[in-house]
Short mmCIF file of C-alpha atoms in Angstrom, two decimals:
data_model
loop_
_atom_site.label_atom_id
_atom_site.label_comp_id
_atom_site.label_asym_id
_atom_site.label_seq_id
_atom_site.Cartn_x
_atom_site.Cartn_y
_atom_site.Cartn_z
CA UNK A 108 0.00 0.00 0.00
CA UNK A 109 2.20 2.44 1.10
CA UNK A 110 4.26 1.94 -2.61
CA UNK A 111 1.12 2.64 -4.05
CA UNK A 112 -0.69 5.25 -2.37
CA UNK A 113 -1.09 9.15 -3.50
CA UNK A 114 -1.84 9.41 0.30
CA UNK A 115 -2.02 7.12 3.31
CA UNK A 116 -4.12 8.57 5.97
CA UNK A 117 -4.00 7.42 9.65
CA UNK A 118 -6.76 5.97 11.74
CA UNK A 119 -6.37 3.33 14.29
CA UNK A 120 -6.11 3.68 18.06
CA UNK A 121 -2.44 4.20 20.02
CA UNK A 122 -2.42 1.02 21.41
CA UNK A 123 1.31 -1.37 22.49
CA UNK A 124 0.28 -2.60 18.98
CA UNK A 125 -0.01 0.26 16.68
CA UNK A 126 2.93 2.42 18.32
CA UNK A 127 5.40 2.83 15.68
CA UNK A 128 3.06 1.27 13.44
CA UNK A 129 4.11 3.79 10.69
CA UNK A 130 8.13 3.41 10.97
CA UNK A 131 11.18 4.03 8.25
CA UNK A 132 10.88 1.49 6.24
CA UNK A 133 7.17 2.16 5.41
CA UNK A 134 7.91 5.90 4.88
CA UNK A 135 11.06 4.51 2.30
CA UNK A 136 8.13 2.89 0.48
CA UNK A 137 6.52 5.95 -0.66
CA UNK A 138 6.75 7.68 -3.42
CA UNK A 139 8.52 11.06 -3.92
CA UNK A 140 4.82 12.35 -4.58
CA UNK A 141 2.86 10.95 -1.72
CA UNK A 142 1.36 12.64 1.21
CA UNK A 143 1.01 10.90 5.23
CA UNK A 144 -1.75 12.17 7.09
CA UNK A 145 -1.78 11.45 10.68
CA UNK A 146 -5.07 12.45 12.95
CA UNK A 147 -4.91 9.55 14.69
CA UNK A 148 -2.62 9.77 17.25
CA UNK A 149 1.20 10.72 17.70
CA UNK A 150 3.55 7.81 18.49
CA UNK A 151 1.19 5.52 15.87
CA UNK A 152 4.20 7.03 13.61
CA UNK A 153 7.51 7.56 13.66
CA UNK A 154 8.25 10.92 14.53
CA UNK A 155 11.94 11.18 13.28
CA UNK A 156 11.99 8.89 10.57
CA UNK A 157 8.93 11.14 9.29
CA UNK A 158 11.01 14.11 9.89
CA UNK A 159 14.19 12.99 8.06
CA UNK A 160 11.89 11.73 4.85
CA UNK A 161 10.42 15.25 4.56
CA UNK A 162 14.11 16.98 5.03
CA UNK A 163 15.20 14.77 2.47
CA UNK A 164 11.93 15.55 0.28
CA UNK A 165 11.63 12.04 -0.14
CA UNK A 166 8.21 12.14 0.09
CA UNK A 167 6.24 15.30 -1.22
CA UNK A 168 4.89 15.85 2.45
CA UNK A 169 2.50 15.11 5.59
CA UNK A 170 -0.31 16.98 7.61
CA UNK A 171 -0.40 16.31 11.90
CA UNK A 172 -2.54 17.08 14.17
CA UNK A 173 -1.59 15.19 16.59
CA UNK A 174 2.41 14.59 17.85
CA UNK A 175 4.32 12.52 20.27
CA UNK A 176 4.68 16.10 22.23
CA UNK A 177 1.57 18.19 22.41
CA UNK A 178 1.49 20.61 22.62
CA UNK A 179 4.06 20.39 19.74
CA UNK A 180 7.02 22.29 21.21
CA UNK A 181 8.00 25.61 19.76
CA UNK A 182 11.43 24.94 19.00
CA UNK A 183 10.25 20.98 17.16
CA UNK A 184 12.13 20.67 13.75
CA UNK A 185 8.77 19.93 12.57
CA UNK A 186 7.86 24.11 12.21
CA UNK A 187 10.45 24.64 10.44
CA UNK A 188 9.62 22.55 7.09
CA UNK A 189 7.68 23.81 4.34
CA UNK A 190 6.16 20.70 3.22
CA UNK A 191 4.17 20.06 6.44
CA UNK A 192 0.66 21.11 7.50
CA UNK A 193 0.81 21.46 10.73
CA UNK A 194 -3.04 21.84 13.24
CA UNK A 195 -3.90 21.61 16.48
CA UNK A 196 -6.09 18.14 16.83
CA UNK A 197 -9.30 19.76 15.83
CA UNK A 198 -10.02 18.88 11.95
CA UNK A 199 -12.64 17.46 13.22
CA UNK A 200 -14.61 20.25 14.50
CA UNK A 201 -17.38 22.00 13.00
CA UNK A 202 -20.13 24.41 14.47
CA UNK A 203 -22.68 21.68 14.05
CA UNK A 204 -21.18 18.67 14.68
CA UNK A 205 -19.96 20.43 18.27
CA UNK A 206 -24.18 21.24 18.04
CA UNK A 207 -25.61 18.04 17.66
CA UNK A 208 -23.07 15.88 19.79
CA UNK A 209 -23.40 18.32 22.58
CA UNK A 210 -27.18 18.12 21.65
CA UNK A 211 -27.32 14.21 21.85
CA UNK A 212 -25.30 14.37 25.31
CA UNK A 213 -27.88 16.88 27.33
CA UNK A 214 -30.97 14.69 25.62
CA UNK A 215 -28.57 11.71 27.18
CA UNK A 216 -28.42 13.10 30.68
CA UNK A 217 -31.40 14.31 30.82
CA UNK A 218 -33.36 10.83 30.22
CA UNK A 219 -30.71 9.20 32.82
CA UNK A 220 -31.52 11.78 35.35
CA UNK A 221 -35.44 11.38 34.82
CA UNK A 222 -34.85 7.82 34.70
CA UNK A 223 -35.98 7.21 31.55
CA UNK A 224 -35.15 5.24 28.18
CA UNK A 225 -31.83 6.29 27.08
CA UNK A 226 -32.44 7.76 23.35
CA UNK A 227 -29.10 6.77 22.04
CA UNK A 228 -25.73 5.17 22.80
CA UNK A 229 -22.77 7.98 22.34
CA UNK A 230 -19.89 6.75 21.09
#
């Protein structure tokens, strides 16, 4: 996949298992063209093998919001590079998403609290 891929995106849970999931010798598989996006979770990838590939432009570049660190220190390498989109862990967020799961998690406690049916499970 990762020889293939325009861009591999990240999503599994940090876990003993999926720590350094993403390491060197994946990254080495890319292409020169390929993007890594990681919004999973920091230490699911290699931080500095990730950093050397896009100093060495051997991959066209990456997008984090989320880091081993974080906050992501001021002084990280990682600022410095031009071919890395760099966000706080909040690509997520959106005026009514925040609405409705808010929403769903007063209808929640509410029902608990009057000891009613629950209306929905919130994952």
């Amino acid at each position: 996949m990762f020889a293939k891929a325009d861009i591999v995106t990240i999503h599994v849970v940090l876990s003993e298992r999926s720590r350094g999931l993403v390491g060197r010798a994946d990254l080495a598989r890319m292409k020169p063209t390929a993007f890594l996006v990681n919004t999973a979770r920091g230490p699911i990838v290699d931080e500095q093998a990730l950093l050397e590939a896009l100093q060495q432009r051997r991959i066209a570049g990456a997008g984090l919001d989320v880091f081993s660190v974080e906050p992501l220190p001021v002084d990280h390498p990682f600022r410095k590079l031009d071919n890395l989109v760099l966000t706080p862990h909040l690509g997520y967020a959106t005026a009514d998403g925040l609405r409705i799961h808010y929403g769903q998690m007063v209808e929640t406690i509410d029902a608990f609290i009057r000891g009613g049916e629950l209306p929905r499970r919130l994952a």
